[in-house]
Short mmCIF file of C-alpha atoms in Angstrom, two decimals:
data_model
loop_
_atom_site.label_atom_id
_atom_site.label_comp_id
_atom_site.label_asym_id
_atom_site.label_seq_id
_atom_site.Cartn_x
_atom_site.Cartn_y
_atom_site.Cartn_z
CA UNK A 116 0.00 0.00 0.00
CA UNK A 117 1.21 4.04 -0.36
CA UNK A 118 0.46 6.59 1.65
CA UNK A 119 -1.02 9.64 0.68
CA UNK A 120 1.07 12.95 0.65
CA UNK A 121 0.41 16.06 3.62
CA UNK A 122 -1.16 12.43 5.62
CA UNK A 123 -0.78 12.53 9.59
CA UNK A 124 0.05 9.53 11.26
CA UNK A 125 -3.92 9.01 11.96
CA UNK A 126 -4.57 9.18 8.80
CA UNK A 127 -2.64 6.33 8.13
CA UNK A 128 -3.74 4.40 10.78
CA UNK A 129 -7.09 4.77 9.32
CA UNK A 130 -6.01 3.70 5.71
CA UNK A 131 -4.00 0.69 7.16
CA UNK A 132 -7.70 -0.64 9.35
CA UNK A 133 -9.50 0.50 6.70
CA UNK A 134 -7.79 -1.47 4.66
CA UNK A 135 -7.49 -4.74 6.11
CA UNK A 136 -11.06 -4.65 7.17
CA UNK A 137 -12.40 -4.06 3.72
CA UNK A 138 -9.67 -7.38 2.30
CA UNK A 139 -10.88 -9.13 5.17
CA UNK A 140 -6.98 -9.32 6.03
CA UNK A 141 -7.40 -9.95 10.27
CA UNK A 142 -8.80 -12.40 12.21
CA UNK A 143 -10.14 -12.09 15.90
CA UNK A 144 -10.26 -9.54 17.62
CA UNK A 145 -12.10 -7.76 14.79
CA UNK A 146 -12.71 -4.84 13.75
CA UNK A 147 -9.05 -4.17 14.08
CA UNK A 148 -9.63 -0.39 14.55
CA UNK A 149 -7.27 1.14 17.45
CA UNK A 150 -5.40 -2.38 17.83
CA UNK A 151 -2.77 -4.00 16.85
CA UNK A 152 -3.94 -5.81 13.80
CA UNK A 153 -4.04 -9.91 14.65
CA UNK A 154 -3.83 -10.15 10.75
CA UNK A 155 -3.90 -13.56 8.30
CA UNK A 156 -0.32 -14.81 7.92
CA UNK A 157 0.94 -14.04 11.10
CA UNK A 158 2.09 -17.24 12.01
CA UNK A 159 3.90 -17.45 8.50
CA UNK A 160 5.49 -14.29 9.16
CA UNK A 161 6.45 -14.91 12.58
CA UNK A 162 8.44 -18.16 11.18
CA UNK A 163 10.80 -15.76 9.43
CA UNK A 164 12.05 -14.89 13.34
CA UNK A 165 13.77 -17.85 14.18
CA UNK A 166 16.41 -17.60 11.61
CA UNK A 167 17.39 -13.65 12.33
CA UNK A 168 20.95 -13.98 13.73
CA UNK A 169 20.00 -11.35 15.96
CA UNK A 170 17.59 -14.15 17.53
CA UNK A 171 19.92 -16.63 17.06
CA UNK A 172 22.98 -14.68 19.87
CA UNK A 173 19.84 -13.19 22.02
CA UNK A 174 19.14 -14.75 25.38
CA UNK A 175 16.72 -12.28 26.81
CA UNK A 176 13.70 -10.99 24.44
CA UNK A 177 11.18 -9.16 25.58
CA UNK A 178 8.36 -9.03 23.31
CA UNK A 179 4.45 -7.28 23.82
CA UNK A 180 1.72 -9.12 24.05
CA UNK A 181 -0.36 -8.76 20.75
CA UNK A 182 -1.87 -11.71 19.27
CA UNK A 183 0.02 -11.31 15.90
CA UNK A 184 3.13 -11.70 18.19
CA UNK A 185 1.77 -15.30 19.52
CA UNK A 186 4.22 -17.50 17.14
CA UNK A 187 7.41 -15.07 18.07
CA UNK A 188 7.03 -15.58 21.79
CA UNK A 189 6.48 -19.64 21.47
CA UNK A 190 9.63 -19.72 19.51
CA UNK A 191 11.66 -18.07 22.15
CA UNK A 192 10.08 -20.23 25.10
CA UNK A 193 10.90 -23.27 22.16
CA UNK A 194 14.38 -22.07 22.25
CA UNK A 195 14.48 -21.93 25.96
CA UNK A 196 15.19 -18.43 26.29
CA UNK A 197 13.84 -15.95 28.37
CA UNK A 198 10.93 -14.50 27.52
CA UNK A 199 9.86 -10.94 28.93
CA UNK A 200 6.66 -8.99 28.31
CA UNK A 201 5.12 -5.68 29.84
CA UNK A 202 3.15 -5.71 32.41
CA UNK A 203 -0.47 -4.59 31.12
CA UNK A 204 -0.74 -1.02 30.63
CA UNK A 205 2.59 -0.81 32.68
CA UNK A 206 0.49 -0.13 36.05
CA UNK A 207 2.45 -2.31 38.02
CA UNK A 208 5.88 -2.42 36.78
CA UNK A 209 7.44 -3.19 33.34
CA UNK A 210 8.20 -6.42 32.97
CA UNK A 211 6.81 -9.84 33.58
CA UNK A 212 9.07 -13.14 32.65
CA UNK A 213 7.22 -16.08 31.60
CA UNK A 214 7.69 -19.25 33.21
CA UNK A 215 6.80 -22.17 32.06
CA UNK A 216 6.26 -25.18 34.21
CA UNK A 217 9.01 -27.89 34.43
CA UNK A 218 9.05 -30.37 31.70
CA UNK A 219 6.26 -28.48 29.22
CA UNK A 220 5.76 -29.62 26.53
CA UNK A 221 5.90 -27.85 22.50
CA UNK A 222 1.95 -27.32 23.36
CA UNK A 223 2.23 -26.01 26.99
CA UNK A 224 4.75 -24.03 25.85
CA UNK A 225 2.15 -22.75 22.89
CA UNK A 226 -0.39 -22.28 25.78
CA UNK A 227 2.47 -19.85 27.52
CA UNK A 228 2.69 -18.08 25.02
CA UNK A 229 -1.18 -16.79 24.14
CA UNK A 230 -2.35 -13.88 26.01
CA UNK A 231 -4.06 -16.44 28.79
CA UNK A 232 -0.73 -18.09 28.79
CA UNK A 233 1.44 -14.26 29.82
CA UNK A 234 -1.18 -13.75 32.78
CA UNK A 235 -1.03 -17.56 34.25
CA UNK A 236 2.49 -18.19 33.62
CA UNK A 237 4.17 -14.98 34.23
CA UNK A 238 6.55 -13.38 37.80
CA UNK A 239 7.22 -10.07 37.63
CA UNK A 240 10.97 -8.40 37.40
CA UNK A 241 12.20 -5.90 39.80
CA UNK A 242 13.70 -2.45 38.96
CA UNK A 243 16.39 -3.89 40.60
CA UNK A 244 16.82 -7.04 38.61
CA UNK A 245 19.13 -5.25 36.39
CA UNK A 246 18.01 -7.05 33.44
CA UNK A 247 19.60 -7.10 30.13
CA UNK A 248 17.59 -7.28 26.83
CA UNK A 249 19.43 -8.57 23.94
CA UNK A 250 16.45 -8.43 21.29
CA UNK A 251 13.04 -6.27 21.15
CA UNK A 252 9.57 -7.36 19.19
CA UNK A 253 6.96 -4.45 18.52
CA UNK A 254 3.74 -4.74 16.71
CA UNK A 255 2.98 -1.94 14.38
CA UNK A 256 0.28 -0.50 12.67
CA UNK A 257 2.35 0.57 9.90
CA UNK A 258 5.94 0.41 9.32
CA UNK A 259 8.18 1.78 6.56
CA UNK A 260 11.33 0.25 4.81
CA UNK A 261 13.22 2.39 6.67
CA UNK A 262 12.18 1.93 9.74
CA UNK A 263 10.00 4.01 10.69
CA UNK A 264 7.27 3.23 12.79
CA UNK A 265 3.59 3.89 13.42
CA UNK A 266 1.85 1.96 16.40
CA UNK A 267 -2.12 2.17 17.53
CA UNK A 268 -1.33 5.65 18.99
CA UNK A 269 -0.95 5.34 22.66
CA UNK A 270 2.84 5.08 22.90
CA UNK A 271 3.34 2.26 24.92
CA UNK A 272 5.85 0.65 23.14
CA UNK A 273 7.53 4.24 22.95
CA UNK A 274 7.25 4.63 26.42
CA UNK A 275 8.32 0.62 27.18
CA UNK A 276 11.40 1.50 25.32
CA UNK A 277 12.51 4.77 26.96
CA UNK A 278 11.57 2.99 30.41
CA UNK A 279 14.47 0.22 29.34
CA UNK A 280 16.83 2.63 28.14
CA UNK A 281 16.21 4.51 31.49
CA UNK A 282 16.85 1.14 33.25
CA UNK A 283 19.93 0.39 31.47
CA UNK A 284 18.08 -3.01 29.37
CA UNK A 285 18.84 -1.76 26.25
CA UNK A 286 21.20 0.40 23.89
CA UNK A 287 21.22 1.90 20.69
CA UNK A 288 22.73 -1.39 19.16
CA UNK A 289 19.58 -3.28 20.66
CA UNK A 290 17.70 -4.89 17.89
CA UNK A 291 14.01 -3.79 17.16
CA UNK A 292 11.52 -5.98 15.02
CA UNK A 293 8.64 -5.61 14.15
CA UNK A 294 6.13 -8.68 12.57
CA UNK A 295 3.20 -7.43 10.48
CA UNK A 296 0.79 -8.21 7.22
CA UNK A 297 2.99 -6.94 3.74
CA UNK A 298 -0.03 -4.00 3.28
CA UNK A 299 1.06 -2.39 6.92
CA UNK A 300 4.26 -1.83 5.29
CA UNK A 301 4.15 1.86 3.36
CA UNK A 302 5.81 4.66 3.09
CA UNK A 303 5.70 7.41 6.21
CA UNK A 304 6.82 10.87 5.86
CA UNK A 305 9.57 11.49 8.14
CA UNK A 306 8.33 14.97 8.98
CA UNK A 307 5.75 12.71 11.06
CA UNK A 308 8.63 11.50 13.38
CA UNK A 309 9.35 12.67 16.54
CA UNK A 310 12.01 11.70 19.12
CA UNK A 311 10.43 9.51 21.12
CA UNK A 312 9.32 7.38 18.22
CA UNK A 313 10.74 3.94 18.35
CA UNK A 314 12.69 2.82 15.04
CA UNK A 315 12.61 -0.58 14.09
CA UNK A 316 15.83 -3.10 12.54
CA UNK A 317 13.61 -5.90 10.99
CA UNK A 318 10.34 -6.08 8.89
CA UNK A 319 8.84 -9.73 9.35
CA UNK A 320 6.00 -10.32 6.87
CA UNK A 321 4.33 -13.47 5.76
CA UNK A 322 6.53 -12.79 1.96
CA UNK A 323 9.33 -10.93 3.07
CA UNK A 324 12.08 -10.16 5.43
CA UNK A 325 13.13 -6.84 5.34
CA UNK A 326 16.27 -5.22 7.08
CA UNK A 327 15.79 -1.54 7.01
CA UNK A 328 19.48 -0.04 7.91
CA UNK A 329 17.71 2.31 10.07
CA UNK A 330 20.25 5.09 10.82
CA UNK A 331 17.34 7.36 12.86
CA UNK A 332 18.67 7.24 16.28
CA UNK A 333 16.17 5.50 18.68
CA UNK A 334 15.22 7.09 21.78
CA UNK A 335 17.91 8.23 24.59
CA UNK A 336 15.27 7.83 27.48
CA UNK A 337 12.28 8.76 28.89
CA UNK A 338 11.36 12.76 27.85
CA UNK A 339 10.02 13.86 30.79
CA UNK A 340 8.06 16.63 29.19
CA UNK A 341 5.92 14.66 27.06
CA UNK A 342 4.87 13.16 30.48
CA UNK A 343 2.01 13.98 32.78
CA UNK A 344 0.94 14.13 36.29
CA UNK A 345 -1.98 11.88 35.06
CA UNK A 346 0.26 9.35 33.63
CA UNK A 347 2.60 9.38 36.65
CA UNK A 348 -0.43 8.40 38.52
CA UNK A 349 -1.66 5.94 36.24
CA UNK A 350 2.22 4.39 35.58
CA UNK A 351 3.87 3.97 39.24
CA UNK A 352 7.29 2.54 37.90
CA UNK A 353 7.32 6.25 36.33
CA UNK A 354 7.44 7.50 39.71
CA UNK A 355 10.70 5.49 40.57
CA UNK A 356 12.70 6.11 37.54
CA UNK A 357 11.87 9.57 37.73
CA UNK A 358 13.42 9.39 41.28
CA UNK A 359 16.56 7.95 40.20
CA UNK A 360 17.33 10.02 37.44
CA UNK A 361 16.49 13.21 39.22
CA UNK A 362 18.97 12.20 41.67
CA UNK A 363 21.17 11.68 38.62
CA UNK A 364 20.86 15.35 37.86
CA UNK A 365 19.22 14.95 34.92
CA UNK A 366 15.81 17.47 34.15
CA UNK A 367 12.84 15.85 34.56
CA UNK A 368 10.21 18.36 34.52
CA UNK A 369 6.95 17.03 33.40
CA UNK A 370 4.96 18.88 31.33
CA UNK A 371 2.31 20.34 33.13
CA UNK A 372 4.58 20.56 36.21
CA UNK A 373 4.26 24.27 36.36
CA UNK A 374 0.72 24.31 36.24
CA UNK A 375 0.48 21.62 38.69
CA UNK A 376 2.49 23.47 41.23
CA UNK A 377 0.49 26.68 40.28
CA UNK A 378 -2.99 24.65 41.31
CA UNK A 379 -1.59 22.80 44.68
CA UNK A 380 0.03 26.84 45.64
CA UNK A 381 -3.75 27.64 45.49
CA UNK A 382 -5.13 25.11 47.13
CA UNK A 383 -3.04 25.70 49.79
CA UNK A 384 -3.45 29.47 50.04
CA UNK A 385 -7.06 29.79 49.33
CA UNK A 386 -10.38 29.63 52.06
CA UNK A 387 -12.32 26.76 52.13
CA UNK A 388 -14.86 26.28 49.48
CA UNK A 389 -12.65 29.21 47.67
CA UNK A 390 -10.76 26.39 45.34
CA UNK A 391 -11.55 26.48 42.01
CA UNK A 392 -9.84 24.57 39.11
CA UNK A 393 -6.39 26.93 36.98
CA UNK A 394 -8.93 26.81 34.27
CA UNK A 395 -11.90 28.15 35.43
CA UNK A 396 -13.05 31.12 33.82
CA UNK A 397 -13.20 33.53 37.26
CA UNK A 398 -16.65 35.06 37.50
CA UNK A 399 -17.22 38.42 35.70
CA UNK A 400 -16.57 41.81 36.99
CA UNK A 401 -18.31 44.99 35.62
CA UNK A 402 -14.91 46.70 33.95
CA UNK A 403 -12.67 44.02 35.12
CA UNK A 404 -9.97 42.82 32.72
CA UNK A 405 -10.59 39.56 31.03
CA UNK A 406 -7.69 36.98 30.89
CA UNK A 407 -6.41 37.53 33.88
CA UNK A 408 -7.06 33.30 34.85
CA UNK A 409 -4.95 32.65 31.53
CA UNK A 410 -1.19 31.66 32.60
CA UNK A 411 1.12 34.43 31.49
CA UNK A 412 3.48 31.05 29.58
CA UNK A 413 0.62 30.12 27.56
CA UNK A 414 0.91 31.59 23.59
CA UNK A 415 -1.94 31.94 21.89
CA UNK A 416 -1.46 31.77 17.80
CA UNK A 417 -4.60 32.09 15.39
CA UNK A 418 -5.55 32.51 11.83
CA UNK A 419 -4.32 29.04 11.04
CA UNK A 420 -5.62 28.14 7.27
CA UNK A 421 -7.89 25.38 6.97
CA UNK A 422 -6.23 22.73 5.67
CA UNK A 423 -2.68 23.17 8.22
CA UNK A 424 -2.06 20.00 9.97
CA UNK A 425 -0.55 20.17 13.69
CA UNK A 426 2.65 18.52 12.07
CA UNK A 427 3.01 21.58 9.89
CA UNK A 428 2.76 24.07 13.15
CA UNK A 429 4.76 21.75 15.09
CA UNK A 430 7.88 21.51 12.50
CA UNK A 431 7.38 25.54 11.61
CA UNK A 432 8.30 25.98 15.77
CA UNK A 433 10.64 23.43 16.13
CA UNK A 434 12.84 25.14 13.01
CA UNK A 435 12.45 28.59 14.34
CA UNK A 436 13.63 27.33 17.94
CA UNK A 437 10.14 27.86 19.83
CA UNK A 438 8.77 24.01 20.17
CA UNK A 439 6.79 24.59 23.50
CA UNK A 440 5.88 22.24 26.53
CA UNK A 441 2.98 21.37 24.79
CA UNK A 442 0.26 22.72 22.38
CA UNK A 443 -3.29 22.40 22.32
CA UNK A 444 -4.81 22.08 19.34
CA UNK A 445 -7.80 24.08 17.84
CA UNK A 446 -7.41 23.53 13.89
CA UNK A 447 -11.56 24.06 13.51
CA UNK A 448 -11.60 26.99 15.23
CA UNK A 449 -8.09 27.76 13.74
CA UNK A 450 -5.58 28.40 16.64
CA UNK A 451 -3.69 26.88 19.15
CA UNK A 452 -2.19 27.67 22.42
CA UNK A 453 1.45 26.49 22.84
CA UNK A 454 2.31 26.24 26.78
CA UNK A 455 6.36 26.82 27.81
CA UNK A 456 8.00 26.11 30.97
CA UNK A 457 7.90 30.37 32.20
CA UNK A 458 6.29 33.96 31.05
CA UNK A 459 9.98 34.93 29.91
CA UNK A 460 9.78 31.50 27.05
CA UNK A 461 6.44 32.65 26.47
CA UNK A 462 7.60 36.03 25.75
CA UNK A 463 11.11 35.43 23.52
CA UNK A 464 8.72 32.61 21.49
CA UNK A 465 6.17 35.78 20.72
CA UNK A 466 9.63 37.31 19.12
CA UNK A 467 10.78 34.33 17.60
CA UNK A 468 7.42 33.91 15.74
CA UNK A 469 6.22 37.05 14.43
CA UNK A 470 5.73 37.41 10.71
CA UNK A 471 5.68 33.86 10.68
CA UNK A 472 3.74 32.04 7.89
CA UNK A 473 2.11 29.15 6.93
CA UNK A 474 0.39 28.66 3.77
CA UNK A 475 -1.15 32.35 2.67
CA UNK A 476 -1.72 33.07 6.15
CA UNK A 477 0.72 35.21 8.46
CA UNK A 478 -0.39 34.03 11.97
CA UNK A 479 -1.35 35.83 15.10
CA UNK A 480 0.86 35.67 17.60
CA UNK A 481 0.46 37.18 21.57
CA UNK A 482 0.20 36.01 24.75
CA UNK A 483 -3.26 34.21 25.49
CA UNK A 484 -4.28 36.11 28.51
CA UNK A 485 -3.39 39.70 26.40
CA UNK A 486 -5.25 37.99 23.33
CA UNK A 487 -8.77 37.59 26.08
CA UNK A 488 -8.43 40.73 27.07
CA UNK A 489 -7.98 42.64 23.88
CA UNK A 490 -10.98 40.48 22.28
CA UNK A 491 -14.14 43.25 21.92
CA UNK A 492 -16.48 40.53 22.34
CA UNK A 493 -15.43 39.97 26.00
CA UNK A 494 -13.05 37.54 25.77
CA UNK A 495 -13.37 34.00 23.97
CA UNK A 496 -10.45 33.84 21.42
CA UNK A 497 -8.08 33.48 24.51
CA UNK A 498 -10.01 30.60 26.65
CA UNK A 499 -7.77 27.39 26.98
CA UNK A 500 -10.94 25.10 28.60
CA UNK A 501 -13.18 23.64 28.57
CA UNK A 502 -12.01 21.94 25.12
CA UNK A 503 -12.69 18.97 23.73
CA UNK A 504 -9.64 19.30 21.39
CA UNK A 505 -6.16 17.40 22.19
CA UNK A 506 -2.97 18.40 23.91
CA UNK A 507 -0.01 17.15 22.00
#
């Protein structure tokens, strides 16, 4: 299959399900919308695996727990090496080794290795086990020639990645492979990439084994400021590594940090029943000035054309050397509100982006609470929430 030019990485995701649904190319789970596909072949593909030399010197693999990956873990158990897989949705720890029972047999160890087989057959590993991984499996939603990679769109296997590279369990000479249908592989712009997207070494498909030469470095570790408060709740191991590496000296500000600390300051400070949420519009004042509940490092830029794509935005900062925090996205209503660390990075990105382009357009650029204010209506064009559009 080929991707369509000016595509985002949904987009392809959508062509690749699309796809597969309409060839009738997956079996169960189906539909295989936001999943990994379990596609036809997989076995096939999966028998390509074996033979890597990369598989062939590994002792430790760790490998996720799709369905399409069934084949790939029961060849490792087969080979009587060790077999690691994430913990489901990481929420209490990162890995899990599967151990099968003394003496199994080829179709215990088949049993291990289905998704029944990871939750009655598996012990979770410490952070202190100081475990090794020699080889990594992925699925993929859609994968390039050269690597490149596109999973379901919840970054877990990003995230899994960084987590071992923060533990030590991998390098940049660890192996990456991916197994998926020959359609999943297309071509995928590389403006789509970012730096926390996992690469991979080896296509397996059910015609073809592909070695991409991947030259894209993989990812150095976890980037704290892609990561929330939310997820530090909903990931604990995220706590502990964070620990360690701020101990390390290494920055690890998350990326609402400063907003958290700016909502537990007034919690502490105000009366009770007085709390109200950073984003709640304040009541009204007759003459008051509106935008005054909009953080002074939040950037508001407007007059976006129609057809931009966040990707566009996102490279157009990231060249001119003012990639914020993080951005919220408003492409229907034309805008977006980038978020930095202070009021002084909010500030020199104003500088940094004025006259700036895209398209026919030359944007509006100011700081969101002076945007509010200035607004003769009273004050919408400036108002971060409620929205039911993403932060990226």
């Amino acid at each position: 299959m080929e991707s369509r030019a000016g595509v985002s990485k949904q987009d392809i995701r959508e062509q690749i399900w699309d796809y597969m649904e309409s060839q009738n190319l997956a079996d169960f789970p189906r539909p295989v919308h936001h999943r990994i596909p379990n596609f036809k072949g997989a076995s096939r593909a999966a028998e390509h695996f074996p033979r890597l030399q990369a598989f062939k010197m590994a002792r430790t693999i760790k490998v996720n727990p799709d369905a399409p990956q069934k084949n790939a873990r029961f060849f490792i158990l087969d080979s009587k090496k060790t077999l690691l897989v994430p913990t489901p949705r990481l929420r209490t720890g990162l890995f899990n080794r599967i151990t099968p029972p003394p003496g199994a047999t080829k179709d215990i160890l088949r049993k291990c290795a289905t998704s029944q087989g990871v939750r009655n057959y598996s012990t979770p590993v410490g952070l202190d086990a100081r475990v090794l991984v020699d080889l990594v499996v992925v699925g993929s939603v859609a994968v390039s020639e050269k690597g490149w990679r596109i999973g379901k769109g919840e970054g877990y296997a990003d995230l899994e990645y960084a987590m071992m590279v923060s533990m030590g369990a991998v390098s940049q000479a660890t192996p990456v492979v991916t197994i998926v249908h020959d359609c999943q592989v297309v071509d995928i712009p590389e403006a789509l990439l970012e730096d926390h997207d996992l690469t991979v070494d080896y296509i397996l498909t059910p015609t073809r084994v592909i070695t991409t030469g991947c030259e894209r470095p993989k990812p150095r570790g976890i980037t704290w400021s892609k990561i929330s408060y939310e997820m530090m709740g909903k990931i604990p191991i995220l706590k502990s590594l964070r620990s360690r590496e701020q101990q390390a000296g290494k920055d690890v500000t998350l990326q609402d940090e400063h907003r958290h600390l700016l909502e537990t300051r007034s919690q502490q400070t105000a009366p009770p029943g007085a709390v109200r949420r950073l984003w709640d519009p304040a009541p009204r004042e007759s003459g008051s000035v509106q935008g005054e509940d909009v953080p002074s490092d939040t950037v508001y830029v407007g007059n976006l054309p129609s057809d931009t794509r966040v990707s566009e935005l996102k490279r157009a900062l990231r060249e001119l050397g003012a990639a914020p925090l993080r951005l919220t996205w408003q492409g229907p209503r034309h805008r977006a509100f980038l978020h930095y660390p202070d009021s002084a990075s909010a500030q020199q990105a104003i500088s940094c982006l004025q006259g700036l382009r895209l398209g026919t357009n030359t944007l509006k650029v100011a700081l969101a609470r002076q945007q509010r204010a200035n607004d003769p209506g009273g004050g919408r064009a400036g108002e971060l929430h409620p929205s039911p559009y993403p932060t990226i």
